[in-house]
mmCIF file of N, CA, C and O in Angstrom:
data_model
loop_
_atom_site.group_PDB
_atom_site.id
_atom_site.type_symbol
_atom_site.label_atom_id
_atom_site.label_comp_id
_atom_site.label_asym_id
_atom_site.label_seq_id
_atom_site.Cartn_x
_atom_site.Cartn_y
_atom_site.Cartn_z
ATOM 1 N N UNK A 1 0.846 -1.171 0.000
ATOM 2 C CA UNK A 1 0.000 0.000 0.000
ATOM 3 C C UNK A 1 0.899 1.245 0.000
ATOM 4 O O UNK A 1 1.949 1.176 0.640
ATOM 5 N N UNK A 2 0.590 2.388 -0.660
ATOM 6 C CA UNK A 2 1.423 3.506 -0.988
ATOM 7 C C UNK A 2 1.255 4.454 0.207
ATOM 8 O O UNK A 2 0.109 4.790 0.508
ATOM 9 N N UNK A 3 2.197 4.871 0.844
ATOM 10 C CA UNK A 3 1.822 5.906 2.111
ATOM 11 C C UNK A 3 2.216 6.952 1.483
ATOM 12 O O UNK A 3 3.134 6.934 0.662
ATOM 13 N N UNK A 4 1.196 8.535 1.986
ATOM 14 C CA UNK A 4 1.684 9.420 1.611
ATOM 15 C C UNK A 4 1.263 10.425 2.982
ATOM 16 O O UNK A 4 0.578 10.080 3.946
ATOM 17 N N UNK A 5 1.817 11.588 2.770
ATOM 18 C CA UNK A 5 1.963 12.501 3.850
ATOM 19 C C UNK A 5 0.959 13.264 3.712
ATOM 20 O O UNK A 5 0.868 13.868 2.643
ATOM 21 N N UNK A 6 0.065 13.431 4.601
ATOM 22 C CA UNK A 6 -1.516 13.848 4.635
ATOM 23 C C UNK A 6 -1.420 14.884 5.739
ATOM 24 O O UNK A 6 -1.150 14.247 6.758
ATOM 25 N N UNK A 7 -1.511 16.163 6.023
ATOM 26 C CA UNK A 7 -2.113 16.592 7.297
ATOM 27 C C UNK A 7 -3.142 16.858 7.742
ATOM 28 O O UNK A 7 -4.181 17.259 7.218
ATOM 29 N N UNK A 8 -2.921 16.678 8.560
ATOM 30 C CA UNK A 8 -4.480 17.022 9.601
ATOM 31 C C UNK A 8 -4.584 18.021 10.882
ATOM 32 O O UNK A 8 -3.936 18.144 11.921
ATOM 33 N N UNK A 9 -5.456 18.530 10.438
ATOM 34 C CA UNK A 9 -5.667 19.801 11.650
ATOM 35 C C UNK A 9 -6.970 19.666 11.972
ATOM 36 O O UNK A 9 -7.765 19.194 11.160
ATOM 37 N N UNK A 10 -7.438 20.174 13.528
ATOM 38 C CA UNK A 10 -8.723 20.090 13.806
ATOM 39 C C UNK A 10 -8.437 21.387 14.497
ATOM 40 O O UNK A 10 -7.454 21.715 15.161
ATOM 41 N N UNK A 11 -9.665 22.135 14.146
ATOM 42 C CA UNK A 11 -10.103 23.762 14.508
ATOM 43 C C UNK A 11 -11.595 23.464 15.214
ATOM 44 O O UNK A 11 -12.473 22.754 14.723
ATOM 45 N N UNK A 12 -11.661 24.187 16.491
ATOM 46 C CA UNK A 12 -13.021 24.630 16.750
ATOM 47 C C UNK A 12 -12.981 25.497 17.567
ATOM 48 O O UNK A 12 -11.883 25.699 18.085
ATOM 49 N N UNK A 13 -13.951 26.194 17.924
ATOM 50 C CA UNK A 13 -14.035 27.039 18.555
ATOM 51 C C UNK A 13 -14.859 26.984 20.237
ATOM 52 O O UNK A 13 -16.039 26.694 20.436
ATOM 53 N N UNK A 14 -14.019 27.284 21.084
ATOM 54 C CA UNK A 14 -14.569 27.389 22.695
ATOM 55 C C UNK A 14 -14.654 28.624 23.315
ATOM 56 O O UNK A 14 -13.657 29.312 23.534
ATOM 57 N N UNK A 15 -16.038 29.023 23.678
ATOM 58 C CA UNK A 15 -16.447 30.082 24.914
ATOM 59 C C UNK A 15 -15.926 29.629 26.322
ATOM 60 O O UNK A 15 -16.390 28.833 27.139
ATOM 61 N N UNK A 16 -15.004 30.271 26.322
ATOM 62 C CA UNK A 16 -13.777 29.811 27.485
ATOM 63 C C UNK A 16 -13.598 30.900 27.942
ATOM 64 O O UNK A 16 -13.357 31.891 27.251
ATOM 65 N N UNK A 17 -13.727 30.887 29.739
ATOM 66 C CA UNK A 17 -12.743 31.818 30.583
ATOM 67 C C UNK A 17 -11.265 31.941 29.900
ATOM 68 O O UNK A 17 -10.582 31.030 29.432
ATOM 69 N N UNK A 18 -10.946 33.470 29.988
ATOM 70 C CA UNK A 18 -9.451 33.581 29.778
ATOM 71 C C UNK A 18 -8.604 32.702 30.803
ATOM 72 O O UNK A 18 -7.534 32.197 30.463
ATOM 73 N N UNK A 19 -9.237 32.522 32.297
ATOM 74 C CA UNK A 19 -8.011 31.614 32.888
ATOM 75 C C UNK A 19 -7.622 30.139 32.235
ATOM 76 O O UNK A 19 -6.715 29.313 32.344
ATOM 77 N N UNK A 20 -8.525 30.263 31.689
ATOM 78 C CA UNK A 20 -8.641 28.543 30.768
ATOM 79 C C UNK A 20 -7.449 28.584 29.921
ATOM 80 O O UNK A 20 -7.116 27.459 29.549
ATOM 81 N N UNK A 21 -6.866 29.329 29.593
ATOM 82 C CA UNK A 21 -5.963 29.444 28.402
ATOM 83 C C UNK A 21 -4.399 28.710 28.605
ATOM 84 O O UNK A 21 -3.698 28.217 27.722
ATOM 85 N N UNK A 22 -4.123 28.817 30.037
ATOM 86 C CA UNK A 22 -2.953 28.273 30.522
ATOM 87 C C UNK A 22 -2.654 26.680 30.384
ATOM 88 O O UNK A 22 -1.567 26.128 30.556
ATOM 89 N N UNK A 23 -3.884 26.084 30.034
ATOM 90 C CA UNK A 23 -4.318 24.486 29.878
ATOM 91 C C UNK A 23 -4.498 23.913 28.299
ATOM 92 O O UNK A 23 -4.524 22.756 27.880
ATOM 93 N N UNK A 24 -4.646 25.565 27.404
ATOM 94 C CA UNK A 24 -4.744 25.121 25.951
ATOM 95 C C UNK A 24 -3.795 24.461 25.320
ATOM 96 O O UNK A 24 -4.274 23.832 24.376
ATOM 97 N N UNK A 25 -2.145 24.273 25.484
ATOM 98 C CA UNK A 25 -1.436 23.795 25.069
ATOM 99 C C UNK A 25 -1.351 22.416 25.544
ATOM 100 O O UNK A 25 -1.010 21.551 24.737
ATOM 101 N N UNK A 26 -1.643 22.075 26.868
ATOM 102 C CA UNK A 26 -2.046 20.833 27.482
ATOM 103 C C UNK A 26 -2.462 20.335 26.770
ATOM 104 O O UNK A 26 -1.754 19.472 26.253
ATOM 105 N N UNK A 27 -3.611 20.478 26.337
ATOM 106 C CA UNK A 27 -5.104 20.075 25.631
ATOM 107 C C UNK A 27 -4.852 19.861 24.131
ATOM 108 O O UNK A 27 -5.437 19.027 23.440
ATOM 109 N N UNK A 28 -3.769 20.846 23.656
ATOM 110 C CA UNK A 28 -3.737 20.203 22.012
ATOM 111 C C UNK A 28 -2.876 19.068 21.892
ATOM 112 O O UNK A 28 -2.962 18.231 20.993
ATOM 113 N N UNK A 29 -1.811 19.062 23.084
ATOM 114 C CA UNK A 29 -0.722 18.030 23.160
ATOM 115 C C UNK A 29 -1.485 16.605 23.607
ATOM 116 O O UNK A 29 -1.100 15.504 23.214
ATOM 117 N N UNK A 30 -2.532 16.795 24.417
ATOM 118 C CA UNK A 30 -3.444 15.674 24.415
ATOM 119 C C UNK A 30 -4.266 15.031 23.446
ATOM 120 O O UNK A 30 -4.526 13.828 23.433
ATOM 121 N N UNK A 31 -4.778 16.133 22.405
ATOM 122 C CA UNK A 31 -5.572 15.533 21.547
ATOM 123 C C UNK A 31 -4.631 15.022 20.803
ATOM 124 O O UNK A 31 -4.943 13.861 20.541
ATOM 125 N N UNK A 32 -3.475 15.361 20.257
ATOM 126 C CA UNK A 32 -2.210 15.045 19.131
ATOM 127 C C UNK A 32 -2.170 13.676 19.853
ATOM 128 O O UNK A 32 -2.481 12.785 19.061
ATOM 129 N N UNK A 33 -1.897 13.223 21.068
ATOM 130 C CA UNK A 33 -1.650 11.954 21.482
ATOM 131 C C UNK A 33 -2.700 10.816 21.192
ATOM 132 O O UNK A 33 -2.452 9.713 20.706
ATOM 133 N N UNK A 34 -4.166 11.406 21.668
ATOM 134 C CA UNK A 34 -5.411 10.606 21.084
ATOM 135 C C UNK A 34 -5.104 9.817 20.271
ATOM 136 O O UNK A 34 -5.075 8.588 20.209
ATOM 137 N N UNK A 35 -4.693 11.242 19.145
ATOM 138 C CA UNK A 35 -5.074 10.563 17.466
ATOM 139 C C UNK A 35 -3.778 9.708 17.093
ATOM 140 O O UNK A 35 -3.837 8.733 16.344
ATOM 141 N N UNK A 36 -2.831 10.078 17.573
ATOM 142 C CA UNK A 36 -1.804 9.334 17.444
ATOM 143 C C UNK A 36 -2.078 7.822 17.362
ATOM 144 O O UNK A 36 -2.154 7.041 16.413
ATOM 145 N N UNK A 37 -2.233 7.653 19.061
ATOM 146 C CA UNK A 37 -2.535 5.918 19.151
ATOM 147 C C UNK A 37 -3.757 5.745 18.767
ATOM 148 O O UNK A 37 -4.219 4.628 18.999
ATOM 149 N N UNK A 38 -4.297 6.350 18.353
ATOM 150 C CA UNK A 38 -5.439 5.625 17.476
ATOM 151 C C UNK A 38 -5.392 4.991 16.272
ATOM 152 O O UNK A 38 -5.881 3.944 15.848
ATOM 153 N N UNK A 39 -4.500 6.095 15.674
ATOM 154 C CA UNK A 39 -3.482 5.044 14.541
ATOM 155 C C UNK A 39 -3.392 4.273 14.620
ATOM 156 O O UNK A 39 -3.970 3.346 14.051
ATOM 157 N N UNK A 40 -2.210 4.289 15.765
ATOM 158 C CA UNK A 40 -1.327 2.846 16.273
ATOM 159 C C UNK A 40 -2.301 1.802 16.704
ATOM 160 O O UNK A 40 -2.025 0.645 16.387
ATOM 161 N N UNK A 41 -3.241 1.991 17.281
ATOM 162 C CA UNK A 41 -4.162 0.947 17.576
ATOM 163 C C UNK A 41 -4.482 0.220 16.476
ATOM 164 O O UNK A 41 -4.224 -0.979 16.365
ATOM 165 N N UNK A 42 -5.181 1.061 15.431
ATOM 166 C CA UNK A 42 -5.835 0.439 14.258
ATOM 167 C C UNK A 42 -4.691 -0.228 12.991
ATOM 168 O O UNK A 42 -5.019 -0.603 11.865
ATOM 169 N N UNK A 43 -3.161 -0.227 13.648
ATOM 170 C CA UNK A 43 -2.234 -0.674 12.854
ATOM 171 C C UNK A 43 -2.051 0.345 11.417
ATOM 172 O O UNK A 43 -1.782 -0.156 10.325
ATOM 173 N N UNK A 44 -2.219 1.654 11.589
ATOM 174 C CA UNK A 44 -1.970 2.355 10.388
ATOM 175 C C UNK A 44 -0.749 3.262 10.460
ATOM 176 O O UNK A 44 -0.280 3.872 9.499
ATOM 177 N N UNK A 45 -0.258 3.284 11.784
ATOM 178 C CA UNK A 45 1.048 3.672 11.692
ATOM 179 C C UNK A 45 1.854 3.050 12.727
ATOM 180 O O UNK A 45 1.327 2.879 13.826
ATOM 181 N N UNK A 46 3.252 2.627 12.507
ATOM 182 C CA UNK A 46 4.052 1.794 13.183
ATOM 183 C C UNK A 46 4.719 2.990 14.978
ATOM 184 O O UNK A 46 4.992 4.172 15.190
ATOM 185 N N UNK A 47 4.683 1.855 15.689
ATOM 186 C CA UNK A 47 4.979 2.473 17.175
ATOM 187 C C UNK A 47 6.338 3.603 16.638
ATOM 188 O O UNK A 47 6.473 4.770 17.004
ATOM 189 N N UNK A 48 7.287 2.790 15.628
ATOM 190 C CA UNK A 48 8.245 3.800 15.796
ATOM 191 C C UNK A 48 7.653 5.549 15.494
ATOM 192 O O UNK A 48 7.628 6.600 16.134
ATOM 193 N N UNK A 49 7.353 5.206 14.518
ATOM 194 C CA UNK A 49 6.958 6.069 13.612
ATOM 195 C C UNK A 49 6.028 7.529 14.436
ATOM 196 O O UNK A 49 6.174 8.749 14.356
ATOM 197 N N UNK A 50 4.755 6.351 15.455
ATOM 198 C CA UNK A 50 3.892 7.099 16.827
ATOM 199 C C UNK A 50 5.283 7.826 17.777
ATOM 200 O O UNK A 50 4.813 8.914 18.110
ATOM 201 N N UNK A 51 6.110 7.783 18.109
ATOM 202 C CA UNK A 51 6.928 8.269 18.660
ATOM 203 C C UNK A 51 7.412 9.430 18.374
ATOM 204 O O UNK A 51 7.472 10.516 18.950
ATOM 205 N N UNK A 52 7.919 8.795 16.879
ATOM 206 C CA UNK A 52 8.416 10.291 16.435
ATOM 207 C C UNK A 52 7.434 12.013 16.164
ATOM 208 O O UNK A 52 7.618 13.223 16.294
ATOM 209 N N UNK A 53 6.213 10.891 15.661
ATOM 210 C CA UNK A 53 5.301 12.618 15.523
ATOM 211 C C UNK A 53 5.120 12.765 16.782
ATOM 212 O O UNK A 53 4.857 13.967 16.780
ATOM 213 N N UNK A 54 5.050 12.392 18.073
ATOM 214 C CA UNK A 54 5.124 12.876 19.218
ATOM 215 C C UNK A 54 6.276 13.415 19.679
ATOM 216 O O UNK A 54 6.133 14.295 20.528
ATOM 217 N N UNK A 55 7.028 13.222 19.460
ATOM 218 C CA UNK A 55 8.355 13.460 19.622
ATOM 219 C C UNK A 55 9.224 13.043 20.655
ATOM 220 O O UNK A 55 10.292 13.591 20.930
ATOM 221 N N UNK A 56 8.564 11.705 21.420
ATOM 222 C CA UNK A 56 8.714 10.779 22.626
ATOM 223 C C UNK A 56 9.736 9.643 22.320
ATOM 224 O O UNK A 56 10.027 8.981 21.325
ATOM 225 N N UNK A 57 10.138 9.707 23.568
ATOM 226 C CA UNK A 57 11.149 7.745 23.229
ATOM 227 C C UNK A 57 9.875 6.876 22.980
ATOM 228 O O UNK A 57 8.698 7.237 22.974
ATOM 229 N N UNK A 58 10.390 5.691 22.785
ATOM 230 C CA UNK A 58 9.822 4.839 22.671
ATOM 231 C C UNK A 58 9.497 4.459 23.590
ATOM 232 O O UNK A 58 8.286 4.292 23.737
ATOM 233 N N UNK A 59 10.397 4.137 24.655
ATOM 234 C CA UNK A 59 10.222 3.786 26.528
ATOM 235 C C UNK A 59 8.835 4.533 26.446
ATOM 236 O O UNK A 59 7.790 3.885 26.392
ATOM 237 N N UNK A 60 8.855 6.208 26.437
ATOM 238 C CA UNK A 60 8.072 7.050 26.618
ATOM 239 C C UNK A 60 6.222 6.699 26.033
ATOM 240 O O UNK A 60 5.128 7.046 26.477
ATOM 241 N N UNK A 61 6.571 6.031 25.098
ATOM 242 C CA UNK A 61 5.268 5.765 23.668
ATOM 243 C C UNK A 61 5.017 4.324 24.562
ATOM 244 O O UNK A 61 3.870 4.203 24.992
ATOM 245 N N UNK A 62 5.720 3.516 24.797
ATOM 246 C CA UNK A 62 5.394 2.117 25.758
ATOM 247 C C UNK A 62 4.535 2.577 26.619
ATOM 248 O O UNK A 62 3.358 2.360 26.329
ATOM 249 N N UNK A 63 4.808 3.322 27.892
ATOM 250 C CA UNK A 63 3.823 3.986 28.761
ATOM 251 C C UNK A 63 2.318 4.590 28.399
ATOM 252 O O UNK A 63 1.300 4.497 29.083
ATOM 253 N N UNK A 64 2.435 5.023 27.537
ATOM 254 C CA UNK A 64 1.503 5.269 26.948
ATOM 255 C C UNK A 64 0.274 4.506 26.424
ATOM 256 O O UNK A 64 -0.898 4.561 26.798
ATOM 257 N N UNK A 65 0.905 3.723 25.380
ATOM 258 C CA UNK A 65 0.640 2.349 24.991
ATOM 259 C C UNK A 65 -0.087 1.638 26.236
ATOM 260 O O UNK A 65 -1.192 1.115 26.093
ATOM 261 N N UNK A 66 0.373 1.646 27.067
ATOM 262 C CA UNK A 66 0.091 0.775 28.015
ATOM 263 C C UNK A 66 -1.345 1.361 29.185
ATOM 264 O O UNK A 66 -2.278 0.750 29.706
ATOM 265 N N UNK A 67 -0.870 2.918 29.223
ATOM 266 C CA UNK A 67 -1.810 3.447 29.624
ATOM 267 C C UNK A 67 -3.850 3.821 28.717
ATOM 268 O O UNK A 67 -4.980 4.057 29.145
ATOM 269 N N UNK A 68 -3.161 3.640 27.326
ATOM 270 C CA UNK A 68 -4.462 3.049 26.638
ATOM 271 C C UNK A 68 -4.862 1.793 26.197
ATOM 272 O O UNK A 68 -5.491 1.695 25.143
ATOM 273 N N UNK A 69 -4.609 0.920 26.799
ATOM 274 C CA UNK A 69 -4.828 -0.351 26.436
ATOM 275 C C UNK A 69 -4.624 -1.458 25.519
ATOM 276 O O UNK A 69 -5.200 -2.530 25.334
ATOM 277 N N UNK A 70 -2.936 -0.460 24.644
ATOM 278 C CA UNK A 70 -2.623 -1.218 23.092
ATOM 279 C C UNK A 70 -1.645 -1.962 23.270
ATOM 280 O O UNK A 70 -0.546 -1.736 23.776
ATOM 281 N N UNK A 71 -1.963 -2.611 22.956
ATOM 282 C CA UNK A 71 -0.753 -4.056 23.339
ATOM 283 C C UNK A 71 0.714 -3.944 22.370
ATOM 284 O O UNK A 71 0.375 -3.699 21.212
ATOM 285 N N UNK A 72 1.849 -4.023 22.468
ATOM 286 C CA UNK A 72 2.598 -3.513 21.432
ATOM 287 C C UNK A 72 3.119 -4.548 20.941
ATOM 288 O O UNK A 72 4.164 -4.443 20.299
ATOM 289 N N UNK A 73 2.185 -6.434 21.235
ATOM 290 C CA UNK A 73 2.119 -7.340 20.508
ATOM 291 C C UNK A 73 1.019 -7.776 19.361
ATOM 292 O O UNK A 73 0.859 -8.880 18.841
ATOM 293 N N UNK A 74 0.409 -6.701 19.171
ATOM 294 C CA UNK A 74 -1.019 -6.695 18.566
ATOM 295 C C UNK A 74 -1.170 -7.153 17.131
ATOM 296 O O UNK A 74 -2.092 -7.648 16.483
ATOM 297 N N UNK A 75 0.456 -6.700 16.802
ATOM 298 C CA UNK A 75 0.302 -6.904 15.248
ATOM 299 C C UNK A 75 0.827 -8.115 14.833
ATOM 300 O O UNK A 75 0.651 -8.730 13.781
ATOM 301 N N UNK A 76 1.610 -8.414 15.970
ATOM 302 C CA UNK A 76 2.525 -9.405 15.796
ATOM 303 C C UNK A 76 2.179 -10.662 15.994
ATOM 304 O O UNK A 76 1.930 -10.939 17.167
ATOM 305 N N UNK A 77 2.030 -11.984 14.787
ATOM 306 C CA UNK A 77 1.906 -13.753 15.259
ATOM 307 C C UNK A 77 2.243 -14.198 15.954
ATOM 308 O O UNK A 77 3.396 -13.891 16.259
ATOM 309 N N UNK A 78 1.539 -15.290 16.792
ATOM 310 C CA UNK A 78 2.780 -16.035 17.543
ATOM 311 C C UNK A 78 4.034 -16.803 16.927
ATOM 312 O O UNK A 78 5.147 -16.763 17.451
ATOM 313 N N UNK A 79 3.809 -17.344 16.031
ATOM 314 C CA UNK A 79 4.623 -17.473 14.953
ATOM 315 C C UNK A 79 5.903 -16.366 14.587
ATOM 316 O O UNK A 79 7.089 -16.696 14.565
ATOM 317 N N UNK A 80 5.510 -15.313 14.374
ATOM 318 C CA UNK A 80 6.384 -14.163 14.229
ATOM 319 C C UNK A 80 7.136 -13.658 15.453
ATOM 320 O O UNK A 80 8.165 -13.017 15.241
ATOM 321 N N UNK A 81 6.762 -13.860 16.656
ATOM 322 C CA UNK A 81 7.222 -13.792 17.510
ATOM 323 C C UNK A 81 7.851 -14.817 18.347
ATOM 324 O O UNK A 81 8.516 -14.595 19.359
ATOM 325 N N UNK A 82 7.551 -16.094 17.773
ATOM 326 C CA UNK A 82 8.897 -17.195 18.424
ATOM 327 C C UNK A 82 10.036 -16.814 17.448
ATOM 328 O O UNK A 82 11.214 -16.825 17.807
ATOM 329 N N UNK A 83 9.647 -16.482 16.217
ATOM 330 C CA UNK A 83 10.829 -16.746 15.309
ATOM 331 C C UNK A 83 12.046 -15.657 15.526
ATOM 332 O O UNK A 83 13.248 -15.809 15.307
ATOM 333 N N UNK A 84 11.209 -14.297 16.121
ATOM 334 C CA UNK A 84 11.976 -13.313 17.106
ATOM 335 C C UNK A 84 12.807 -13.612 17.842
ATOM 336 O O UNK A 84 13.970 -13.271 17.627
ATOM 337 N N UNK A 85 12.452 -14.339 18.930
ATOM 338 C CA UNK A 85 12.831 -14.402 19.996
ATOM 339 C C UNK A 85 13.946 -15.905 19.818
ATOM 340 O O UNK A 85 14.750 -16.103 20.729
ATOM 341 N N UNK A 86 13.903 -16.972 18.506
ATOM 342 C CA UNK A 86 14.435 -17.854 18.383
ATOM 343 C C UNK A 86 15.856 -17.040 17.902
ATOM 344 O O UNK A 86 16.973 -17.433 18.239
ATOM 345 N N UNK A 87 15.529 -15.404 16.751
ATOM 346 C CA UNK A 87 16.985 -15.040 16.563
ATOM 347 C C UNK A 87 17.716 -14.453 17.725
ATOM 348 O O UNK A 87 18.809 -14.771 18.192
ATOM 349 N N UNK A 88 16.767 -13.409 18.137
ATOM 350 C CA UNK A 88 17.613 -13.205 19.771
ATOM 351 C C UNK A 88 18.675 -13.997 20.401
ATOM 352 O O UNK A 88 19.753 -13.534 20.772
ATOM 353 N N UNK A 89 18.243 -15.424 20.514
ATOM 354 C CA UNK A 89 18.323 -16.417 21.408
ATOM 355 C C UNK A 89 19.892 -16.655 20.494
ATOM 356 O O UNK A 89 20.983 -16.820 21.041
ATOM 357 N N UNK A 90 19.732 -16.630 19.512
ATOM 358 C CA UNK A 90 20.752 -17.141 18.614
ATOM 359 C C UNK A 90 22.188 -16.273 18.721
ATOM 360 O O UNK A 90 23.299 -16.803 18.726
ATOM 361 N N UNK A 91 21.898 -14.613 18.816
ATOM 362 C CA UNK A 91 22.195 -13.716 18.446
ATOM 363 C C UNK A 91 23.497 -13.675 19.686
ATOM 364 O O UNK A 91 24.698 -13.417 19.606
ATOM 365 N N UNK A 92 22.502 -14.106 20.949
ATOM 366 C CA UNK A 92 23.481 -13.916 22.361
ATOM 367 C C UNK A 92 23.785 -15.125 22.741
ATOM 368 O O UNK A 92 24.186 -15.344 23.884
ATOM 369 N N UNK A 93 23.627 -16.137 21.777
ATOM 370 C CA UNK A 93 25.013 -17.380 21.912
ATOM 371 C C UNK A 93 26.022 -17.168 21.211
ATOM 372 O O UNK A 93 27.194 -17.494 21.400
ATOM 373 N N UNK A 94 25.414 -16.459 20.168
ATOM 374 C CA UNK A 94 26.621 -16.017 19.314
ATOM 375 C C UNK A 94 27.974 -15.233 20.340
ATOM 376 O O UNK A 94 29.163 -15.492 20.520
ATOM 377 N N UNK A 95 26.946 -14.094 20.880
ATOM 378 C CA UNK A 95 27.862 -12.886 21.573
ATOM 379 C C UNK A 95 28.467 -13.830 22.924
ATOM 380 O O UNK A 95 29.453 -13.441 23.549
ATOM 381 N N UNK A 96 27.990 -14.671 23.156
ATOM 382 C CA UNK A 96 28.373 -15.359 24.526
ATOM 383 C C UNK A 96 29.930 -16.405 24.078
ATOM 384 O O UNK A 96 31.006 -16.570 24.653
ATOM 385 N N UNK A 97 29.348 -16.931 22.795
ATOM 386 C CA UNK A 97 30.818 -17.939 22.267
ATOM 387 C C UNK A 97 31.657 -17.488 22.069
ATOM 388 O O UNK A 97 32.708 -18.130 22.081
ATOM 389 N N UNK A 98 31.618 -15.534 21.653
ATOM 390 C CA UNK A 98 32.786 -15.003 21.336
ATOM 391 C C UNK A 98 33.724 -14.503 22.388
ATOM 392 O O UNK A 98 34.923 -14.223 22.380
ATOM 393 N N UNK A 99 32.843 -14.486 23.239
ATOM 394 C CA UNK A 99 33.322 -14.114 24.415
ATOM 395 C C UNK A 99 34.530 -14.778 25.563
ATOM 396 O O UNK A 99 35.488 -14.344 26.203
ATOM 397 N N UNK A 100 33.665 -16.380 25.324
ATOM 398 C CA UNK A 100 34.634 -17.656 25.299
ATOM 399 C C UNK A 100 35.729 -17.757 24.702
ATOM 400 O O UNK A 100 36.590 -18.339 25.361
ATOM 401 N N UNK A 101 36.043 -17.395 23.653
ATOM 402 C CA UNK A 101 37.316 -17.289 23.135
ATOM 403 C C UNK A 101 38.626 -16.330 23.099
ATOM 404 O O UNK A 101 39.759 -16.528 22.662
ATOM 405 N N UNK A 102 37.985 -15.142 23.774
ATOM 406 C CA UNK A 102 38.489 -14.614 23.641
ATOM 407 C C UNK A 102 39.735 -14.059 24.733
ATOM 408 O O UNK A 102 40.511 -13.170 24.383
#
């Protein structure tokens, strides 16, 4: 599927106390997060990717993740994920044999 770079802005308008105003930047940085993992939920944009338009670590986007209920195994088979964890496994016998020799 072809990705392309789309923006999106949402405008409306609020009859708001002026003290309210100190919370508006709060509030857009919240909605930007919404829509973010909503993405990420619906698998249309990758965690890395949710990070960066936030401009968060990943550690940072995990918490998050976690605090809305998205699993950051969601996309992933079990299948796809032994075969992960079988190179891992591989990766630090590797690093462990070299170590032995050395």
């Amino acid at each position: 599927m072809a990705k392309t770079d789309v923006e999106v802005q949402f405008t409306f308008i609020l009859p708001i106390d002026e003290s309210f105003l100190q919370h508006k930047s709060d509030a857009e940085r919240k909605a930007k997060e919404a829509f973010v993992l909503e993405l990420l939920r619906h698998g249309d944009i990758s965690a890395g990717r949710a990070a960066k338009l936030l401009d968060i670590s990943r550690w940072d986007l995990s918490d998050l993740m976690s605090a809305a209920g998205i699993s950051p195994f969601a996309e992933v088979t079990t299948e796809e994920l032994a075969a992960e964890v079988e190179t891992a496994l591989k990766a630090l016998n590797n690093q462990n044999d070299e170590g032995r020799h050395e």
